[in-house]
Short mmCIF file of C-alpha atoms in Angstrom, two decimals:
data_model
loop_
_atom_site.label_atom_id
_atom_site.label_comp_id
_atom_site.label_asym_id
_atom_site.label_seq_id
_atom_site.Cartn_x
_atom_site.Cartn_y
_atom_site.Cartn_z
CA MET B 1 110.50 123.05 116.47
CA SER B 2 107.12 123.80 115.52
CA SER B 3 104.04 122.35 117.28
CA ALA B 4 101.72 119.72 114.82
CA ILE B 5 99.22 118.70 117.13
CA THR B 6 97.88 121.41 119.92
CA ILE B 7 95.15 120.19 122.52
CA HIS B 8 93.63 122.01 125.25
CA ASN B 9 91.64 120.75 127.53
CA LEU B 10 89.82 118.90 125.15
CA THR B 11 86.78 116.98 126.58
CA TYR B 12 84.48 115.03 124.07
CA CYS B 13 81.11 113.39 125.04
CA TYR B 14 79.41 110.67 122.73
CA PRO B 15 75.79 110.88 122.13
CA ASP B 16 74.89 108.08 124.59
CA GLY B 17 76.22 110.61 127.33
CA THR B 18 79.70 108.59 127.83
CA GLU B 19 82.83 110.83 128.31
CA ALA B 20 85.00 109.30 126.05
CA ILE B 21 88.06 112.09 126.42
CA LYS B 22 88.20 114.14 129.44
CA ASP B 23 90.01 117.40 130.07
CA ILE B 24 92.99 116.23 127.79
CA SER B 25 96.27 118.89 127.27
CA LEU B 26 98.95 117.40 124.58
CA GLU B 27 101.32 119.11 122.48
CA ILE B 28 102.96 117.32 119.61
CA SER B 29 105.74 118.81 117.96
CA GLU B 30 106.56 118.16 114.34
CA GLY B 31 108.40 115.27 113.73
CA GLU B 32 107.89 113.44 116.64
CA SER B 33 106.66 109.94 117.13
CA VAL B 34 104.44 108.96 119.77
CA ALA B 35 102.89 106.00 121.10
CA LEU B 36 99.69 106.57 122.87
CA MET B 37 99.01 103.54 124.91
CA GLY B 38 96.20 102.15 127.25
CA PRO B 39 93.59 99.43 127.57
CA ASN B 40 90.69 99.41 125.87
CA GLY B 41 88.14 101.84 125.49
CA ALA B 42 90.77 104.41 127.05
CA GLY B 43 89.83 106.94 124.70
CA LYS B 44 92.54 106.32 121.48
CA THR B 45 90.73 105.95 118.90
CA THR B 46 87.77 108.43 119.69
CA LEU B 47 91.00 110.87 120.20
CA PHE B 48 92.08 109.83 116.83
CA LEU B 49 88.45 110.43 115.11
CA TYR B 50 87.89 113.58 116.52
CA LEU B 51 91.77 114.73 115.20
CA ASN B 52 90.38 114.19 111.67
CA GLY B 53 87.29 115.97 112.38
CA LEU B 54 85.22 112.67 112.53
CA LEU B 55 83.06 112.88 115.35
CA PRO B 56 79.80 114.63 115.18
CA LYS B 57 79.51 118.04 116.73
CA SER B 58 75.97 118.52 117.50
CA SER B 59 75.85 120.75 120.40
CA ALA B 60 78.08 122.11 122.99
CA PHE B 61 77.91 121.03 126.70
CA GLY B 62 75.22 122.80 129.27
CA LYS B 63 73.00 123.30 126.19
CA GLY B 64 70.75 119.77 126.16
CA GLY B 65 72.61 117.93 129.17
CA ARG B 66 72.89 114.28 128.65
CA GLY B 67 72.18 112.87 125.53
CA ASP B 68 73.86 115.43 123.60
CA SER B 69 77.19 114.82 122.05
CA GLY B 70 79.38 117.73 121.55
CA SER B 71 83.17 118.70 122.63
CA VAL B 72 85.09 121.51 124.73
CA GLY B 73 88.12 122.76 124.39
CA ILE B 74 90.83 123.59 121.40
CA VAL B 75 92.27 121.10 119.16
CA LYS B 76 94.68 122.74 116.76
CA ILE B 77 96.65 121.05 113.86
CA PHE B 78 99.49 123.01 112.54
CA GLY B 79 98.16 126.39 114.19
CA SER B 80 94.54 125.68 112.50
CA ALA B 81 91.62 124.92 114.55
CA VAL B 82 89.31 121.63 114.07
CA ASP B 83 86.04 123.35 115.11
CA GLY B 84 83.93 122.68 112.23
CA LYS B 85 84.48 126.26 110.77
CA LYS B 86 87.60 126.28 108.78
CA PRO B 87 87.43 122.96 105.94
CA LEU B 88 88.12 119.89 107.45
CA ARG B 89 89.10 118.24 104.15
CA GLU B 90 92.47 120.52 104.66
CA ILE B 91 92.50 119.17 107.64
CA ARG B 92 92.23 115.61 106.50
CA ARG B 93 94.44 116.18 103.68
CA ARG B 94 97.20 116.86 106.63
CA VAL B 95 96.36 114.23 108.96
CA GLY B 96 95.61 110.84 107.61
CA ILE B 97 94.49 107.76 109.84
CA VAL B 98 95.40 104.39 108.93
CA PHE B 99 92.27 102.51 111.22
CA GLN B 100 92.75 99.22 113.17
CA ASN B 101 90.99 97.27 110.60
CA PRO B 102 91.91 97.40 106.96
CA GLU B 103 88.39 96.06 105.72
CA ASP B 104 86.99 99.33 106.91
CA GLN B 105 89.95 101.25 104.88
CA LEU B 106 90.17 99.49 101.80
CA PHE B 107 86.50 99.90 99.97
CA CYS B 108 87.86 99.92 96.33
CA PRO B 109 87.97 97.08 93.30
CA THR B 110 91.79 97.35 92.88
CA VAL B 111 94.55 97.84 95.31
CA PHE B 112 95.47 100.90 92.79
CA ASP B 113 92.64 102.01 92.94
CA ASP B 114 92.10 102.46 96.98
CA VAL B 115 95.57 103.92 96.63
CA ALA B 116 95.01 106.67 94.46
CA PHE B 117 91.01 107.53 96.28
CA GLY B 118 92.68 110.13 98.39
CA PRO B 119 94.80 111.88 95.46
CA LEU B 120 92.12 111.70 93.28
CA ASN B 121 89.83 113.05 95.61
CA TYR B 122 92.13 116.43 96.37
CA GLY B 123 92.06 116.80 92.35
CA LEU B 124 95.88 116.10 91.49
CA PRO B 125 96.18 115.21 87.77
CA PRO B 126 96.51 111.83 86.74
CA ASP B 127 100.42 111.63 86.23
CA ALA B 128 100.92 112.88 89.56
CA VAL B 129 98.31 110.20 91.02
CA ARG B 130 100.06 107.66 89.62
CA SER B 131 103.56 108.52 90.74
CA ARG B 132 101.78 108.88 94.38
CA VAL B 133 100.40 105.31 93.95
CA ARG B 134 103.93 103.94 92.88
CA ASP B 135 105.64 105.57 95.54
CA ALA B 136 103.22 104.96 98.58
CA LEU B 137 103.31 101.50 97.15
CA GLU B 138 107.07 101.16 96.94
CA ALA B 139 107.30 102.48 100.81
CA VAL B 140 104.87 99.81 101.93
CA GLY B 141 106.87 96.96 99.77
CA MET B 142 103.75 96.61 97.81
CA LEU B 143 104.64 97.40 94.34
CA GLY B 144 103.57 94.48 91.81
CA PHE B 145 100.06 94.53 93.76
CA GLU B 146 98.56 97.38 91.88
CA ASP B 147 95.98 95.17 90.24
CA ARG B 148 95.14 93.28 92.90
CA VAL B 149 91.60 93.07 94.84
CA PRO B 150 91.82 93.79 98.19
CA HIS B 151 89.33 91.22 99.44
CA HIS B 152 92.01 88.43 98.17
CA LEU B 153 94.84 89.89 100.24
CA SER B 154 96.05 88.09 103.27
CA PHE B 155 95.66 90.22 106.25
CA GLY B 156 99.29 91.31 106.50
CA GLU B 157 99.08 92.74 102.97
CA LYS B 158 95.87 94.43 103.60
CA LYS B 159 97.36 96.34 106.43
CA ARG B 160 100.04 97.76 104.60
CA VAL B 161 98.13 98.71 101.62
CA SER B 162 95.94 100.57 104.34
CA LEU B 163 99.32 102.45 105.29
CA ALA B 164 99.98 102.99 101.28
CA THR B 165 96.55 104.67 101.21
CA ILE B 166 97.02 107.17 103.46
CA LEU B 167 100.79 107.48 102.79
CA SER B 168 99.94 108.92 99.06
CA MET B 169 98.25 111.66 100.05
CA ASN B 170 101.23 113.21 101.70
CA PRO B 171 100.12 113.84 104.87
CA ALA B 172 102.19 115.76 107.47
CA ILE B 173 100.64 113.85 110.61
CA ILE B 174 100.00 110.14 110.62
CA LEU B 175 97.73 108.62 112.98
CA LEU B 176 97.88 104.98 113.36
CA ASP B 177 95.53 103.02 115.30
CA GLU B 178 96.75 99.21 116.15
CA PRO B 179 99.28 98.96 113.27
CA THR B 180 100.41 95.66 114.22
CA SER B 181 97.50 93.97 115.80
CA ASN B 182 96.59 90.38 114.37
CA LEU B 183 99.86 90.22 112.39
CA ASP B 184 102.31 87.15 112.44
CA PRO B 185 105.66 87.87 113.36
CA ARG B 186 106.81 88.59 109.87
CA ALA B 187 104.41 90.67 109.33
CA ARG B 188 104.57 92.64 112.08
CA ARG B 189 108.51 93.27 111.34
CA LYS B 190 107.41 94.40 107.84
CA VAL B 191 105.25 96.82 109.15
CA ILE B 192 107.00 97.87 111.67
CA GLN B 193 110.26 98.56 109.25
CA VAL B 194 107.55 100.37 107.46
CA ILE B 195 106.53 102.61 109.76
CA GLY B 196 110.03 103.28 111.20
CA ASP B 197 111.34 105.15 107.57
CA LEU B 198 108.64 107.26 107.80
CA LYS B 199 109.49 111.02 108.00
CA VAL B 200 106.61 112.42 109.37
CA THR B 201 104.68 112.97 112.54
CA LYS B 202 103.45 109.95 114.14
CA VAL B 203 100.97 108.97 116.81
CA ILE B 204 100.74 105.23 117.22
CA ALA B 205 97.86 103.89 119.12
CA THR B 206 98.89 100.60 120.56
CA HIS B 207 98.97 97.62 123.08
CA ASP B 208 102.34 96.33 121.61
CA LEU B 209 104.84 97.78 123.88
CA GLU B 210 108.20 96.26 122.23
CA MET B 211 107.22 97.92 119.05
CA THR B 212 106.60 101.32 120.29
CA LEU B 213 110.44 100.61 122.64
CA GLU B 214 111.54 100.51 118.50
CA LEU B 215 109.54 103.42 117.22
CA CYS B 216 108.81 106.18 119.96
CA GLU B 217 110.83 108.39 121.98
CA ARG B 218 107.33 109.36 123.95
CA GLY B 219 105.27 107.94 125.71
CA ILE B 220 101.46 108.64 126.72
CA ILE B 221 99.53 106.49 128.41
CA LEU B 222 95.65 107.00 128.34
CA ASP B 223 92.96 105.53 130.47
CA ASN B 224 89.41 106.21 131.18
CA GLY B 225 90.01 109.09 129.11
CA ARG B 226 92.24 111.11 130.90
CA VAL B 227 96.33 111.41 130.07
CA ILE B 228 97.83 109.28 132.88
CA THR B 229 101.11 109.89 132.02
CA ASP B 230 103.42 111.42 129.32
CA GLY B 231 106.69 111.23 128.85
CA ARG B 232 110.16 109.59 127.99
CA ILE B 233 108.43 105.66 126.51
CA LEU B 234 111.28 104.03 128.34
CA ASP B 235 110.64 105.85 131.80
CA ILE B 236 106.90 104.53 131.43
CA LEU B 237 107.86 101.35 130.30
CA LYS B 238 109.53 100.50 133.04
CA ASP B 239 107.50 101.63 135.45
CA LYS B 240 105.93 98.43 136.74
CA SER B 241 102.86 99.77 138.75
CA LEU B 242 101.95 102.06 137.05
CA LEU B 243 101.31 99.89 134.13
CA GLU B 244 99.81 97.12 135.57
CA ALA B 245 97.64 99.91 137.32
CA HIS B 246 96.18 100.81 133.53
CA GLY B 247 96.20 97.62 131.95
CA LEU B 248 99.38 97.11 130.80
CA GLU B 249 102.46 95.11 131.23
CA VAL B 250 106.34 95.88 131.39
CA PRO B 251 107.83 94.63 128.29
CA TYR B 252 109.86 91.23 128.39
CA SER B 253 113.20 93.13 127.11
CA LEU B 254 112.65 95.46 129.71
CA ARG B 255 112.31 92.72 132.71
CA MET T 1 108.63 91.47 91.98
CA PRO T 2 107.05 87.89 91.68
CA VAL T 3 103.43 88.28 92.98
CA PRO T 4 102.56 85.30 95.19
CA PRO T 5 99.61 84.08 94.20
CA ALA T 6 96.35 85.21 96.36
CA PRO T 7 95.13 83.36 99.54
CA ARG T 8 91.63 82.79 99.14
CA THR T 9 91.38 80.72 102.48
CA ILE T 10 88.41 82.51 103.38
CA LEU T 11 86.29 82.01 99.97
CA ARG T 12 87.51 78.69 99.47
CA ARG T 13 86.52 77.59 103.32
CA CYS T 14 82.95 78.91 102.59
CA SER T 15 82.49 77.76 99.16
CA MET T 16 81.85 81.18 97.93
CA TYR T 17 83.75 81.13 94.10
CA TYR T 18 80.34 80.59 92.79
CA LEU T 19 79.90 84.65 93.61
CA GLU T 20 82.51 85.50 91.60
CA ILE T 21 80.71 86.42 87.85
CA ASP T 22 84.26 87.71 86.73
CA ARG T 23 86.17 84.33 87.95
CA PHE T 24 86.85 83.83 84.34
CA ALA T 25 87.90 87.48 83.53
CA ASP T 26 91.73 86.73 83.26
CA MET T 27 91.52 84.44 80.08
CA ARG T 28 91.83 85.53 76.23
CA SER T 29 89.56 85.28 73.66
CA PRO T 30 87.45 88.47 70.96
CA VAL T 31 85.09 88.98 73.87
CA HIS T 32 87.07 89.26 76.53
CA ALA T 33 89.29 91.74 74.21
CA TRP T 34 86.42 94.02 73.61
CA ASP T 35 86.25 97.20 75.15
CA PRO T 36 83.24 97.05 77.86
CA ARG T 37 82.27 100.51 76.81
CA ILE T 38 80.92 98.86 73.58
CA LYS T 39 80.20 95.38 74.56
CA ILE T 40 77.99 96.03 77.20
CA PRO T 41 75.83 98.50 75.74
CA ALA T 42 76.23 96.50 72.43
CA LEU T 43 74.53 93.15 74.34
CA LEU T 44 72.31 95.16 76.47
CA ILE T 45 70.51 96.16 73.18
CA MET T 46 71.07 92.69 72.05
CA ALA T 47 69.02 91.56 75.22
CA PHE T 48 66.33 93.70 74.43
CA THR T 49 66.41 92.40 71.06
CA ILE T 50 65.41 89.22 72.30
CA ALA T 51 63.07 90.12 74.89
CA LEU T 52 61.20 92.12 71.87
CA LEU T 53 61.16 89.16 69.35
CA LYS T 54 57.47 86.83 69.02
CA ASP T 55 58.42 84.30 66.42
CA ILE T 56 59.86 80.79 68.21
CA ARG T 57 62.26 80.61 65.02
CA LEU T 58 63.75 84.22 65.46
CA ALA T 59 63.81 83.32 69.10
CA ALA T 60 65.86 80.33 68.57
CA MET T 61 68.17 82.10 66.63
CA GLY T 62 68.75 84.37 69.58
CA LEU T 63 69.14 81.77 71.63
CA ALA T 64 72.02 80.19 69.21
CA PHE T 65 73.70 83.67 69.07
CA SER T 66 73.74 83.99 72.66
CA ILE T 67 75.33 80.20 72.86
CA GLY T 68 77.87 81.17 69.90
CA LEU T 69 79.00 84.33 71.82
CA VAL T 70 79.36 82.45 74.93
CA ALA T 71 81.72 79.56 73.06
CA ILE T 72 83.56 82.38 71.79
CA SER T 73 84.21 83.57 75.00
CA ARG T 74 85.65 80.30 76.33
CA ILE T 75 83.69 80.73 79.78
CA PRO T 76 83.72 76.93 81.10
CA ILE T 77 80.23 75.19 80.77
CA SER T 78 79.77 73.97 83.73
CA PHE T 79 80.42 77.36 85.63
CA VAL T 80 77.70 78.81 83.03
CA LEU T 81 75.25 75.63 83.68
CA ARG T 82 75.47 75.83 87.07
CA ARG T 83 74.06 79.33 87.09
CA LEU T 84 71.84 78.52 84.77
CA ARG T 85 70.06 75.93 87.08
CA TRP T 86 68.40 78.95 89.10
CA VAL T 87 66.81 80.15 85.53
CA PHE T 88 65.31 76.66 85.06
CA ILE T 89 64.10 76.77 88.26
CA PHE T 90 62.58 80.16 88.11
CA LEU T 91 61.12 79.34 84.65
CA ALA T 92 59.42 75.69 85.71
CA PRO T 93 56.25 77.21 86.91
CA PHE T 94 55.21 78.42 83.32
CA VAL T 95 56.86 75.39 81.48
CA LEU T 96 54.64 73.57 83.58
CA ILE T 97 51.27 75.66 83.74
CA MET T 98 51.36 77.51 80.60
CA PRO T 99 50.75 75.06 78.19
CA LEU T 100 47.57 73.84 80.61
CA THR T 101 46.02 77.10 80.90
CA VAL T 102 46.35 78.96 77.73
CA PRO T 103 43.61 78.58 75.40
CA GLY T 104 44.05 77.26 71.82
CA LYS T 105 43.79 74.19 69.85
CA ASP T 106 44.18 71.19 71.99
CA ILE T 107 47.43 68.81 70.76
CA TRP T 108 46.95 66.25 73.75
CA GLN T 109 44.42 65.23 76.39
CA PHE T 110 44.46 63.32 79.47
CA SER T 111 41.38 63.29 81.46
CA PHE T 112 40.56 66.60 82.89
CA LEU T 113 44.11 68.50 81.24
CA SER T 114 44.45 69.50 78.07
CA VAL T 115 48.07 71.02 76.30
CA SER T 116 47.03 73.44 74.14
CA TYR T 117 49.29 74.30 71.10
CA GLU T 118 49.25 78.03 71.51
CA GLY T 119 50.50 77.46 75.34
CA LEU T 120 52.87 74.92 74.07
CA SER T 121 54.61 77.53 71.16
CA LEU T 122 54.16 80.47 73.83
CA VAL T 123 56.32 78.95 76.66
CA THR T 124 58.71 77.28 74.25
CA VAL T 125 59.34 81.24 73.23
CA ILE T 126 59.54 82.71 76.62
CA PHE T 127 61.70 79.98 77.58
CA LEU T 128 64.13 80.38 74.74
CA LYS T 129 63.93 83.74 75.13
CA ALA T 130 64.96 84.25 78.76
CA VAL T 131 67.80 81.37 78.63
CA ALA T 132 69.30 83.62 75.47
CA ILE T 133 69.12 86.68 77.78
CA VAL T 134 70.60 85.29 80.94
CA LEU T 135 73.61 83.73 78.80
CA LEU T 136 74.04 87.04 77.37
CA VAL T 137 75.32 88.11 80.94
CA PHE T 138 78.32 85.66 80.96
CA PRO T 139 79.81 87.65 77.87
CA MET T 140 78.65 90.84 78.95
CA PHE T 141 80.10 90.91 82.67
CA GLY T 142 81.97 87.79 83.13
CA THR T 143 84.84 88.48 80.75
CA ALA T 144 85.87 91.72 82.29
CA PRO T 145 86.73 92.13 85.91
CA PHE T 146 83.68 92.91 87.84
CA HIS T 147 85.17 96.97 88.53
CA THR T 148 86.30 97.54 84.92
CA SER T 149 82.75 96.72 83.96
CA MET T 150 81.56 99.08 86.32
CA LYS T 151 84.32 101.63 85.38
CA ALA T 152 83.12 101.42 81.62
CA LEU T 153 79.24 102.24 82.98
CA GLN T 154 80.73 105.13 84.94
CA HIS T 155 82.16 106.21 81.46
CA LEU T 156 78.83 105.50 79.50
CA ARG T 157 77.56 107.98 82.02
CA PHE T 158 75.38 105.74 84.26
CA PRO T 159 74.45 107.49 87.34
CA THR T 160 77.74 107.70 89.85
CA ARG T 161 75.49 106.84 92.85
CA PHE T 162 74.30 103.83 91.09
CA VAL T 163 77.40 102.28 90.01
CA GLN T 164 78.94 103.05 93.73
CA ILE T 165 75.89 101.00 95.03
CA ILE T 166 76.81 98.02 92.75
CA LEU T 167 80.52 98.41 93.59
CA PHE T 168 79.88 98.28 97.04
CA THR T 169 77.64 95.98 97.70
CA TYR T 170 79.53 93.63 95.17
CA ARG T 171 82.92 94.38 97.36
CA HIS T 172 80.87 94.08 100.55
CA ILE T 173 79.27 90.54 99.63
CA PHE T 174 82.77 88.96 100.29
CA ILE T 175 82.88 90.80 103.91
CA PHE T 176 79.32 89.84 104.43
CA PHE T 177 79.51 85.97 103.52
CA GLY T 178 83.12 85.97 105.67
CA GLU T 179 81.20 86.83 108.46
CA ILE T 180 78.27 84.72 108.18
CA CYS T 181 80.75 81.86 107.64
CA ARG T 182 82.86 82.75 110.75
CA MET T 183 79.37 82.84 112.77
CA ASN T 184 78.62 79.76 111.75
CA ASN T 185 81.78 78.14 112.35
CA ALA T 186 81.80 79.41 115.71
CA ALA T 187 77.83 78.23 116.33
CA LYS T 188 78.84 75.17 114.99
CA ALA T 189 81.97 75.08 117.37
CA ARG T 190 79.59 74.78 120.27
CA GLY T 191 77.20 72.34 118.85
CA PHE T 192 74.70 73.93 117.38
CA GLU T 193 72.80 72.32 114.21
CA ALA T 194 70.34 73.92 111.98
CA LYS T 195 67.15 71.85 112.75
CA THR T 196 63.35 72.95 112.66
CA ARG T 197 62.87 73.80 116.19
CA TRP T 198 62.50 76.91 118.32
CA HIS T 199 65.94 76.93 119.70
CA SER T 200 67.26 76.74 116.01
CA PHE T 201 65.23 79.91 114.59
CA ARG T 202 66.14 81.68 117.51
CA THR T 203 69.54 81.46 117.28
CA LEU T 204 69.42 81.84 113.02
CA GLY T 205 67.08 85.54 113.93
CA ASN T 206 70.52 86.38 116.50
CA PHE T 207 72.72 85.66 113.24
CA ILE T 208 70.51 88.14 111.25
CA GLY T 209 70.31 90.45 114.07
CA VAL T 210 74.24 90.44 114.83
CA LEU T 211 74.75 90.46 110.83
CA LEU T 212 72.50 94.08 110.72
CA VAL T 213 74.18 95.69 113.72
CA ARG T 214 78.06 94.30 112.27
CA SER T 215 77.02 96.05 108.74
CA PHE T 216 75.55 98.84 110.29
CA GLU T 217 78.22 99.68 112.50
CA ARG T 218 81.03 98.56 109.36
CA THR T 219 79.32 101.47 107.16
CA GLU T 220 80.11 104.18 109.62
CA ARG T 221 83.61 103.01 109.65
CA LEU T 222 83.95 102.95 106.22
CA TYR T 223 82.13 106.33 106.11
CA ASN T 224 84.75 107.67 108.19
CA ALA T 225 87.60 106.24 106.14
CA MET T 226 86.23 107.42 102.79
CA ILE T 227 85.61 110.98 104.14
CA SER T 228 88.77 111.20 105.61
CA ARG T 229 90.44 110.74 102.58
CA GLY T 230 88.44 113.68 101.06
CA TYR T 231 85.44 111.75 99.63
CA ARG T 232 82.95 114.07 98.41
CA GLY T 233 80.15 111.86 96.92
CA GLU T 234 81.91 111.49 93.28
CA LEU T 235 83.71 108.12 92.56
CA ILE T 236 86.94 109.31 90.64
CA THR T 237 88.84 107.09 88.84
CA LEU T 238 91.48 107.10 86.22
CA SER T 239 90.48 104.85 83.30
CA THR T 240 92.91 102.99 80.65
CA PHE T 241 90.57 101.93 78.33
CA ARG T 242 91.62 102.16 74.96
CA MET T 243 89.47 101.68 72.08
CA THR T 244 90.54 99.95 68.42
CA PRO T 245 88.79 100.04 65.13
CA ARG T 246 88.42 96.22 66.11
CA ASP T 247 85.68 97.32 69.07
CA SER T 248 83.65 99.08 66.68
CA VAL T 249 83.14 96.08 64.37
CA LYS T 250 82.55 93.85 66.65
CA GLY T 251 79.87 96.43 68.29
CA ALA T 252 78.79 96.89 64.55
CA MET T 253 78.20 93.10 63.63
CA VAL T 254 76.40 92.59 67.19
CA MET T 255 73.94 95.57 65.81
CA ALA T 256 73.51 94.30 62.59
CA ILE T 257 72.47 91.10 64.32
CA SER T 258 70.02 92.59 66.38
CA VAL T 259 68.51 94.83 63.64
CA LEU T 260 68.08 91.72 61.38
CA LEU T 261 66.25 89.87 64.00
CA LEU T 262 63.76 92.74 64.74
CA VAL T 263 63.21 93.13 60.89
CA GLY T 264 62.57 89.08 60.38
CA ASP T 265 60.37 88.92 63.37
CA ARG T 266 58.21 91.52 61.81
CA PHE T 267 58.10 90.07 58.66
CA LEU T 268 57.63 86.21 59.49
#
């Protein structure tokens, strides 16, 4: 198995001086499904944004001191570095982020336009775009909603359409930020099913530990910007003291 | 697969229905069936034509045309009237003041107030024209889904930035209002009442501040979501417009009427 994501001693600092990621090293292989767990503010979303090249890199450390955002370390996606030199567009095509709040992800007038947004931006011909949209909506069980207006969908439907907007770009890696938050049990079940059927490398940031048992073999606990544990999900989720020390709880099914 | 009806709970809860100009876009009528790439420019030219008219009879004919078109489009009259209310409020000062201030032949006098014939006819023309033009907006943008109209504008080579600004504004009005509604409910649930007192004003100030900060942060997240899907400043869409001879005939009819109105205005 080749490596999909390689992170080597990454530290990232926001412009206000907060170090959101502290010296993280990770290796995620192609086809893996990894749960990224940790309390609120642990750095999960920041890590996702970084992997997509979405964070400002004004200067490296040591130049201006406090007040400068910047990063040190190496991040590689399929061997090519995310460093602002290589075209980020190519990396973004291969790494898709499904954001936590679907309202931020759906900005087009219709569901079709939203799912077609990515493929159109990458210059696919119209027929290919249409079939991509069809496939993506079918994968999330939203066929027939093409002409609907996103702000009239239910929250669960919005979440699934958000996922479709990423699937239509055929990414090799999908980063999911809290895919099941705020969903009712049926909508949650549906989303879990859809994610489980995806045959790509997945990293799922979540507090829904029951879900990680179903979807992931490997788990990583992130707290205060550092990797605390990295191992088999079952071993992690059984470790009561470890979980509680980092704001998490042993899932009910393992008690 | 049967699609369940759209849950519009937030819209309903905040009575936001009236924000939707395209609420009756799903109806069937000759105006609805008209290709927006011809409909919008044709009606826009008509609107300018009406704006140029000076003769009271022709202004009345312009209004008749607008009313006729709204009738053909089958947009419910109650919906139209509720929106026209704002136009009337806007016009009220003109209607009240102009007959009294424009100099000319007095037709009615009451102590120091005098109503002039010139003032009265001028205000009638303004009123007829304003209502006629506002009425045209309903067939223009009310007979197709809003995004279809915007796509048509893009096809007509309107500047893409302009179209994007309108589209995103329209999309976010609903999110914005949903946010206001939730904040308002949260405040009411804790006993807030909008009264004329210091506490109310401070709370409303906070409302607006929080709303601004939230929308600022939202734009940032939205922009991230856009560039992570390859956005480069262009809004690329697939269009499904189909033009038939019938669309052109309708366009030609509107143009002919507007030419007749202009010619009539010149010689009457």
